[in-house]
GROMACS .gro file of C-alpha atoms in nm:
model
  330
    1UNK     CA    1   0.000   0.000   0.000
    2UNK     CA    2   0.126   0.338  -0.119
    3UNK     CA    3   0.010   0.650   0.025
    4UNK     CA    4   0.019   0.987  -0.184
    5UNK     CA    5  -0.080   1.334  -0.154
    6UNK     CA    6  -0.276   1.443  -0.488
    7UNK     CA    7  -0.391   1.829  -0.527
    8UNK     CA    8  -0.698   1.715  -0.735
    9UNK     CA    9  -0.947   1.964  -0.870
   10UNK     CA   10  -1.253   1.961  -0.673
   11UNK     CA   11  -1.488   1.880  -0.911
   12UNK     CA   12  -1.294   1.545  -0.962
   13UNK     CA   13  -1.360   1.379  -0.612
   14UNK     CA   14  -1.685   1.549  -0.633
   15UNK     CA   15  -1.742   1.275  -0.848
   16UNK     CA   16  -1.476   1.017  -0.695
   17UNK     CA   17  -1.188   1.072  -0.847
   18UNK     CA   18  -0.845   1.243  -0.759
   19UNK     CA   19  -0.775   1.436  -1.102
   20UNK     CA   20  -0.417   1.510  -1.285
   21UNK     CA   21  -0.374   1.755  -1.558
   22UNK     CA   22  -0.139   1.653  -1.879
   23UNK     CA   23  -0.402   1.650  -2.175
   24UNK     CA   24  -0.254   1.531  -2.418
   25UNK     CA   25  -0.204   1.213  -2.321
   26UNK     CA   26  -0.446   0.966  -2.195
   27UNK     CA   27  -0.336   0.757  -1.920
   28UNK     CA   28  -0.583   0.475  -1.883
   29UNK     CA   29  -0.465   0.366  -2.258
   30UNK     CA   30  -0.132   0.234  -2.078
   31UNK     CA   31  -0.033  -0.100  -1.900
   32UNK     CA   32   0.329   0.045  -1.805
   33UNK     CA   33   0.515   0.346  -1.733
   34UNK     CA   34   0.745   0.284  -2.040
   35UNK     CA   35   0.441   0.293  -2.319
   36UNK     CA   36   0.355   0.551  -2.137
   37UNK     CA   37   0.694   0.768  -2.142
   38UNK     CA   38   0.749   0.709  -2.472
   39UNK     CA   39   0.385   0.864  -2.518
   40UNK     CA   40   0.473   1.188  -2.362
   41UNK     CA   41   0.801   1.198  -2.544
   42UNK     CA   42   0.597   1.205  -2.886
   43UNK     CA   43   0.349   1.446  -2.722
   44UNK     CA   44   0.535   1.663  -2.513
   45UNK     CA   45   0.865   1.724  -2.735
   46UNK     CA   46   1.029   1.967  -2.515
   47UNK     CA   47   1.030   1.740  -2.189
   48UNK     CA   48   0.829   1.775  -1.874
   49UNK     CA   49   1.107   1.916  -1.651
   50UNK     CA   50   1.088   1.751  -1.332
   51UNK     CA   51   0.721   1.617  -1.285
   52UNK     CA   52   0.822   1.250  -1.387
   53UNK     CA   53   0.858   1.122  -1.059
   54UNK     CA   54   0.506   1.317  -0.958
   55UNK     CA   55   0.375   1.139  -1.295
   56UNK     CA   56   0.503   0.805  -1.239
   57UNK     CA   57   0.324   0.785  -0.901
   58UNK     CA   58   0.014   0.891  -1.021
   59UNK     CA   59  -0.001   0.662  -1.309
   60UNK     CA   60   0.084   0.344  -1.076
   61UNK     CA   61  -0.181   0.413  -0.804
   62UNK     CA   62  -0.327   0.112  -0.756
   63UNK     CA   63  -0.604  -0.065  -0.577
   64UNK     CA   64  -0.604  -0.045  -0.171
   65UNK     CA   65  -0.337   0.270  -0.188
   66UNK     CA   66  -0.460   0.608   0.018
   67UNK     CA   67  -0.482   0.914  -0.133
   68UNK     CA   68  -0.470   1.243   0.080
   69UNK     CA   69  -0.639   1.571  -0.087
   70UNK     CA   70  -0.603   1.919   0.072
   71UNK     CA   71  -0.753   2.188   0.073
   72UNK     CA   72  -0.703   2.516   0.231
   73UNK     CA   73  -0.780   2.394   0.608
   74UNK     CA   74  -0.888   2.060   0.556
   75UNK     CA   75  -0.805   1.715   0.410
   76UNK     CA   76  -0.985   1.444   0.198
   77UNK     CA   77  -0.903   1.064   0.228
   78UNK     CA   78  -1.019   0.823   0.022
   79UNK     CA   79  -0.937   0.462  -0.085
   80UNK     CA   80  -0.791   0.367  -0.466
   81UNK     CA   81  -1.061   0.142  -0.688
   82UNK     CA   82  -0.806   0.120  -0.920
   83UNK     CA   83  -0.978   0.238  -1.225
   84UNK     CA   84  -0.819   0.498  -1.451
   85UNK     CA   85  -1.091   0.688  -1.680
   86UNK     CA   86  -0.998   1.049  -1.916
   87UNK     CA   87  -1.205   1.317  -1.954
   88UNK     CA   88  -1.123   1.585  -2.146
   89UNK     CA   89  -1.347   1.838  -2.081
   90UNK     CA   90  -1.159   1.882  -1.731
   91UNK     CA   91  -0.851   1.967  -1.893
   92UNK     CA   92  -0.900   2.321  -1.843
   93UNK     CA   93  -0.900   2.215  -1.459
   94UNK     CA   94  -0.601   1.999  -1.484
   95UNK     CA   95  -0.830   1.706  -1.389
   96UNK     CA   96  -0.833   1.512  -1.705
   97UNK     CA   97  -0.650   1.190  -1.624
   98UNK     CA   98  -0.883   1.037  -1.320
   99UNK     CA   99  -0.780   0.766  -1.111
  100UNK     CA  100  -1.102   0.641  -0.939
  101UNK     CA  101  -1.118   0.642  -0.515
  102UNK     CA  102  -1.389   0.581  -0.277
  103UNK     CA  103  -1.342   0.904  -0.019
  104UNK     CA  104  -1.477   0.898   0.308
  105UNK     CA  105  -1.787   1.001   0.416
  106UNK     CA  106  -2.014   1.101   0.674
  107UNK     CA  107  -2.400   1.137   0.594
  108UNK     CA  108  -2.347   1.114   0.228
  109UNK     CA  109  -2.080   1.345   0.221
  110UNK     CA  110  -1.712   1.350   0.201
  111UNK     CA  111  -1.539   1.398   0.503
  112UNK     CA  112  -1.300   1.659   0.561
  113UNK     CA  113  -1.032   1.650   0.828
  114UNK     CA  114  -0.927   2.004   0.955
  115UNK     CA  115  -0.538   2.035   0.929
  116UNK     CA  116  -0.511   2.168   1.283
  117UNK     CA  117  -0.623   1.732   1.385
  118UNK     CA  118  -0.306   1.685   1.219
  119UNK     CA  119   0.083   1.629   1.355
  120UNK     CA  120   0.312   1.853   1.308
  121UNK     CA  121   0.539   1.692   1.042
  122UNK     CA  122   0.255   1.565   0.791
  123UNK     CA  123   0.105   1.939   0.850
  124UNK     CA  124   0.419   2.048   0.713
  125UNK     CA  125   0.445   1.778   0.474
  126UNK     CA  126   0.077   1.879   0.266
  127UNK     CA  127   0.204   2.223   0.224
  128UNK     CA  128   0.443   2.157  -0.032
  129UNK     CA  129   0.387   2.299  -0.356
  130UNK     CA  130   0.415   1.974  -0.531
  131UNK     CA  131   0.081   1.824  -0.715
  132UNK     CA  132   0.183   1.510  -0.573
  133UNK     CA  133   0.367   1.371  -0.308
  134UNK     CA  134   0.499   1.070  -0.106
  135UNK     CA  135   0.305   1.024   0.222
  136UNK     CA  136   0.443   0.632   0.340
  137UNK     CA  137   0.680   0.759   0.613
  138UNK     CA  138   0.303   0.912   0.758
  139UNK     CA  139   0.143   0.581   0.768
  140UNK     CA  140   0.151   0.506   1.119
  141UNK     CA  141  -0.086   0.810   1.170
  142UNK     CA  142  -0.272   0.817   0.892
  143UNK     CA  143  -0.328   0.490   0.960
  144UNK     CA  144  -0.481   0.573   1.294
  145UNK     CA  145  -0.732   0.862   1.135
  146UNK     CA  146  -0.835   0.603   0.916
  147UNK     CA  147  -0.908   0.338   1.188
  148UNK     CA  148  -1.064   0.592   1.367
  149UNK     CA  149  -1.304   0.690   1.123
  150UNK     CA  150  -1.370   0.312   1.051
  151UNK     CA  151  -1.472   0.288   1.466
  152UNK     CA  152  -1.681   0.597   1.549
  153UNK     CA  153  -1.829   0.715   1.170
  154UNK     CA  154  -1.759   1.016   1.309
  155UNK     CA  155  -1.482   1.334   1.130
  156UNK     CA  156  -1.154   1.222   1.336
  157UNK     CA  157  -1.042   1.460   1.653
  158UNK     CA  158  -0.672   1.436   1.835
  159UNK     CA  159  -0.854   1.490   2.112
  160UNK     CA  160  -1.035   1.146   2.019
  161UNK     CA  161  -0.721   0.964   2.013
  162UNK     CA  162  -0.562   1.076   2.312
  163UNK     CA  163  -0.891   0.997   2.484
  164UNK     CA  164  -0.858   0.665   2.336
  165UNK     CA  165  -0.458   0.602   2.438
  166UNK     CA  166  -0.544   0.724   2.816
  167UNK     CA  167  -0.805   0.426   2.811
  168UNK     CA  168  -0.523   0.220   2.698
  169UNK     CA  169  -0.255   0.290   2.942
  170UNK     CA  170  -0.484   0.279   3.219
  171UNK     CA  171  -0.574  -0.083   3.129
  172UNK     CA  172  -0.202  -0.176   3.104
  173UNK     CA  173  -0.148   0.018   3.463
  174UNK     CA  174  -0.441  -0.188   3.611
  175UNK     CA  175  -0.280  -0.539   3.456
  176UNK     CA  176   0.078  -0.435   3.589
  177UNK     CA  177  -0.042  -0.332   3.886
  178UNK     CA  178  -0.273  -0.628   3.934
  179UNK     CA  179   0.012  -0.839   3.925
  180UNK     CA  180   0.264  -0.671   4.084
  181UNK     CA  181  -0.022  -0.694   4.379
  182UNK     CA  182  -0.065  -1.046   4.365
  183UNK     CA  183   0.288  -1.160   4.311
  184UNK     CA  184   0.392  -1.022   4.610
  185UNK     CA  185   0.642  -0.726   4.456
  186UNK     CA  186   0.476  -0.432   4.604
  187UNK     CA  187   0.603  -0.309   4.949
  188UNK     CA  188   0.287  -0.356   5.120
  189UNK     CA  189   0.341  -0.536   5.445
  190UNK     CA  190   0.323  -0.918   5.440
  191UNK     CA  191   0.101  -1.130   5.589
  192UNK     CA  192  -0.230  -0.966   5.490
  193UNK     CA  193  -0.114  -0.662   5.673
  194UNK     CA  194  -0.053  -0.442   5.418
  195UNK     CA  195  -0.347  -0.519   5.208
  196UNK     CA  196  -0.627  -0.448   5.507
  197UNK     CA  197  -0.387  -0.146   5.596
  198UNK     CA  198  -0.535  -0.053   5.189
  199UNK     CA  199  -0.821  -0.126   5.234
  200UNK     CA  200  -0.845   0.055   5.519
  201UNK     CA  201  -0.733   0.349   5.383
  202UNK     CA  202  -0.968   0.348   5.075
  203UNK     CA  203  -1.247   0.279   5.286
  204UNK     CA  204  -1.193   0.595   5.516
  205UNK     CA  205  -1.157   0.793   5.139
  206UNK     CA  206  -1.484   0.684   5.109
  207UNK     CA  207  -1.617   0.849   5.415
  208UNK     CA  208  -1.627   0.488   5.609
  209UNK     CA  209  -1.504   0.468   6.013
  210UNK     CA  210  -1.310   0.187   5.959
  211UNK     CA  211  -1.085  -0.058   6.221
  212UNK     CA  212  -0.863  -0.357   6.160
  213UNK     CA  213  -0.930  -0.630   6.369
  214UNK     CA  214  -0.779  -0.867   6.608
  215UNK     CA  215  -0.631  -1.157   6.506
  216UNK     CA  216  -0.772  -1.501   6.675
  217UNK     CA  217  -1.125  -1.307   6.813
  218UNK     CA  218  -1.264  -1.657   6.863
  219UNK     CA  219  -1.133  -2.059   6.872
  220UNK     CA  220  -1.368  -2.146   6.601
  221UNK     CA  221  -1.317  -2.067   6.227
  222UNK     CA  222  -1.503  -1.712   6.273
  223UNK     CA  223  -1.353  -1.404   6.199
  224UNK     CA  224  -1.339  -1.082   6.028
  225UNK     CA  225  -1.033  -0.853   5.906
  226UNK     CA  226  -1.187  -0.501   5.901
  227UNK     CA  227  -1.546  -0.347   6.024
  228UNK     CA  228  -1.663  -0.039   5.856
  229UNK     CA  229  -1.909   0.187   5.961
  230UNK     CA  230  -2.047   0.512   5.745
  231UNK     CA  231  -2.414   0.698   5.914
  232UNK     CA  232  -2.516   1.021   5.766
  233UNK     CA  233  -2.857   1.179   5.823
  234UNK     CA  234  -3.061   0.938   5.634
  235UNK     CA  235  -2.862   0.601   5.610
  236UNK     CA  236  -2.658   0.381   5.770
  237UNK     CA  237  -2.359   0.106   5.606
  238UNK     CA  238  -2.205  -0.171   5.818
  239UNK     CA  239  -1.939  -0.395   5.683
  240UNK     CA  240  -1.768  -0.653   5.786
  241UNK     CA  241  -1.499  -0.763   5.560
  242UNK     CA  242  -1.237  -1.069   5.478
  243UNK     CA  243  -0.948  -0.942   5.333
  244UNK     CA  244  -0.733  -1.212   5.094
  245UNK     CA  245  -0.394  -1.122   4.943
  246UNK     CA  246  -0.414  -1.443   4.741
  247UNK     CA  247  -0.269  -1.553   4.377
  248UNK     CA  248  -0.432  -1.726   4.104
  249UNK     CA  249  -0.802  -1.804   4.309
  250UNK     CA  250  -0.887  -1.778   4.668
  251UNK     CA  251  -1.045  -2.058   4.800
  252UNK     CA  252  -1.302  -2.069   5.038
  253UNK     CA  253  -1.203  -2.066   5.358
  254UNK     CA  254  -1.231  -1.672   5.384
  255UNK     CA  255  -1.592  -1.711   5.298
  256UNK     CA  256  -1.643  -2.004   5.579
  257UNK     CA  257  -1.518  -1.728   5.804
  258UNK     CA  258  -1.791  -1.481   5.741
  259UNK     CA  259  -2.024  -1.736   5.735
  260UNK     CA  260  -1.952  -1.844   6.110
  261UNK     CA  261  -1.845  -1.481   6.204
  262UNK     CA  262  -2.212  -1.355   6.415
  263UNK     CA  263  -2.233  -1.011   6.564
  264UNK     CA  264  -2.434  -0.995   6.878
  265UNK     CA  265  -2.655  -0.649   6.806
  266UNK     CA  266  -2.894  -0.598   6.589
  267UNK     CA  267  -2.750  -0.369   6.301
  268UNK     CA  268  -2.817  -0.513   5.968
  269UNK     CA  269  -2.412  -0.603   5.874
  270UNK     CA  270  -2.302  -0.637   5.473
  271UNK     CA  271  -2.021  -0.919   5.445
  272UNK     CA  272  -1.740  -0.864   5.225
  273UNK     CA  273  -1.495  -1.065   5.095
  274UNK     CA  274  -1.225  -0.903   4.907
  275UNK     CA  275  -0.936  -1.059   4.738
  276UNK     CA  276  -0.607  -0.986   4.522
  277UNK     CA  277  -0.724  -1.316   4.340
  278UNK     CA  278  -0.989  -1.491   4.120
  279UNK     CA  279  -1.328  -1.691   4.299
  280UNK     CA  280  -1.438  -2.018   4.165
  281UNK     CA  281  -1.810  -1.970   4.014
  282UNK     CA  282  -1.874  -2.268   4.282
  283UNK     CA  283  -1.751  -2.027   4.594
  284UNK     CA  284  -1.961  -1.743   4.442
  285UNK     CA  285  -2.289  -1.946   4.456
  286UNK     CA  286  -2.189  -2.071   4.802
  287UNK     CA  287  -2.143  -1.691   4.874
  288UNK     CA  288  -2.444  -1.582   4.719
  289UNK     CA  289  -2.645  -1.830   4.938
  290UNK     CA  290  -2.543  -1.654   5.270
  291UNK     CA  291  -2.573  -1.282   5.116
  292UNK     CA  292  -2.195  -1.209   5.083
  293UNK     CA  293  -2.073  -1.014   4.856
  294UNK     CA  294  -1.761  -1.086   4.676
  295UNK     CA  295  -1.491  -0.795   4.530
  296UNK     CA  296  -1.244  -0.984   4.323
  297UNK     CA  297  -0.909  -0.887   4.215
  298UNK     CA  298  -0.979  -0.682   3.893
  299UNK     CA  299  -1.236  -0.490   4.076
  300UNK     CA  300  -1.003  -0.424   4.386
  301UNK     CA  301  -0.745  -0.284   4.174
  302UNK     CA  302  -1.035  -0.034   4.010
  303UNK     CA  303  -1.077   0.063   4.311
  304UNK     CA  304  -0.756   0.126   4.414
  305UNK     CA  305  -0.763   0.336   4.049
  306UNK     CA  306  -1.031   0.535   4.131
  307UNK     CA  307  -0.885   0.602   4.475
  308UNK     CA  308  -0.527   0.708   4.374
  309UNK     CA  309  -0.510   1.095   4.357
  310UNK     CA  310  -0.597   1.073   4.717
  311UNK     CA  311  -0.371   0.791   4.878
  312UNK     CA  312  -0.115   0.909   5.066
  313UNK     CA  313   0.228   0.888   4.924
  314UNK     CA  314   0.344   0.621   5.172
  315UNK     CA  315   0.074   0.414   5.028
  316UNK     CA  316   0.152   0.505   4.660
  317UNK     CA  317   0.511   0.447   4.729
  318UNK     CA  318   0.383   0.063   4.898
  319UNK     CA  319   0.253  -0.033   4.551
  320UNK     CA  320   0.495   0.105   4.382
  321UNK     CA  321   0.391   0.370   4.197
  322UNK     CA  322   0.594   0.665   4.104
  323UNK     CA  323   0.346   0.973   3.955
  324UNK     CA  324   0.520   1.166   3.652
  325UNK     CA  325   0.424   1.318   3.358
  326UNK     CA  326   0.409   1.080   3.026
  327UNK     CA  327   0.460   1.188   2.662
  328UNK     CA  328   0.240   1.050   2.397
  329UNK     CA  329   0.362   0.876   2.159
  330UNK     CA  330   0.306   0.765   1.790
   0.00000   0.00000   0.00000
């Protein structure tokens, strides 16, 4: 796939086409550039100067290549059909030799692409003077206004990209962060420490009283890492949460805990279990039969996400993460 830059007459992709002038020959009667040389030699006796690199492009556009037509703020992109067609009457235009394309459109009409949604470089690039011009070191972005246009159906924005390159990196934060969490190389304290410490934390962000528990409360399998309070005016939460810095999937003895784990008052308690790790579908219907409620790993970490511009930086520093700015990048 070739990409080019063609100044066609607007009246050509009016009608999908990019136009070229040279009327007095006919370049859909030639298979090659040499037949079609040796035409211009016979019809053009004093030489074409310098245009027979701009010619020879033109001629071979083929089907799949990308065009690029600008105007005076905008651009045109379109897709090569392949077909070549003449038509003299344009010659006054300098659209007589047609090379067909399928342009982009919205609602009917062909899209243009304001130069200012443009980089830098290929701005530059579609000022030249030239009628045509080589666009294939530009790919990589042109590339990505294309795909872009394919996605939404919508006239391509920067703005839309970066949007869309945030959403990636956060994803690929979450994932690294996921694992970093569950493969233990964080500097959150071990044992389960450092992950109620966390949650504790978070929870308080959210405008929860919250208070890590005892270890051992009771000889039986009972127990509970954190209870969590929040009462305002018109409601009242109370949970009471198992906290399981786990790899892979957690199995079910945090969930036996809640299940034994009573609390001798009357207050209507959620239970929580919230793990680093994965929960069989088996231990969700077990949990689902006592009314707990389960936060898995993927979860957790949006969480911590959503919490992050207000961790402290003791806890930021725990996980690892180091806040600086980020350049994007083709």
């Amino acid at each position: 796939m070739n990409i080019l830059m063609v100044r066609s007459p607007l009246l050509a992709v009016n009608e999908g086409y990019v136009g070229y002038g040279w009327s007095k020959v006919d370049f859909s009667q030639y298979q090659d550039t040499e037949a079609l040389f040796e035409a211009f030699k016979q019809h053009y006796p004093n030489g074409i100067g310098r245009q027979k690199n701009n010619i020879q492009r033109f001629f071979n556009l083929k089907e799949g290549d990308i065009v690029i037509v600008p105007s005076s703020k905008s651009v045109s992109i379109g897709v090569v059909k392949g077909e070549k067609a003449f038509k003299p009457e344009w010659a006054k235009d300098d659209a007589c030799n047609l090379v067909q394309v399928e342009f982009y459109k919205i609602g009917g009409r062909i899209l243009k692409i304001g130069r200012d949604q443009l980089k830098q470089q290929l701005g530059s690039r579609l000022k030249l003077r030239s009628a045509i011009a080589d666009l294939n070191e530009f790919e990589p972005e042109i590339s990505r206004v294309i795909d872009s246009i394919q996605k939404t159906g919508e006239a391509y924005r920067h703005s839309s990209y970066f949007s869309e390159q945030i959403e990636l990196a956060e994803q690929k934060f979450r994932k690294e962060l996921h694992q970093s969490i569950c493969k233990g190389t964080t500097w959150l304290k071990p044992g389960g420490m450092g992950l109620e410490n966390l949650i504790k934390e978070m929870l308080e962000l959210d405008g929860y009283k919250a208070e890590i528990k005892s270890k051992k409360q009771s000889p039986d399998i009972s127990d509970i890492d954190i209870e969590a309070e929040k009462v305002d005016r018109f409601s009242a939460t109370y949970l009471l949460i198992q906290a399981k810095h786990h790899r892979g999937e957690t199995n079910g003895h945090g969930l036996k805990q809640l299940i034994a784990y009573k609390k001798n008052n009357d207050v209507a308690y959620q239970k929580w279990l919230i793990t680093t790790a994965a929960v069989s579908d088996e231990n969700k219907q077990l949990a689902k039969q006592n009314n707990i409620e389960i936060m898995e790993g993927e979860e957790l970490v949006g969480w911590i996400y959503e919490s992050l511009p207000y961790l402290s930086e003791k806890t930021k520093q725990a996980l690892g993460i180091v806040e600086i700015p980020s350049l994007l990048k083709q």
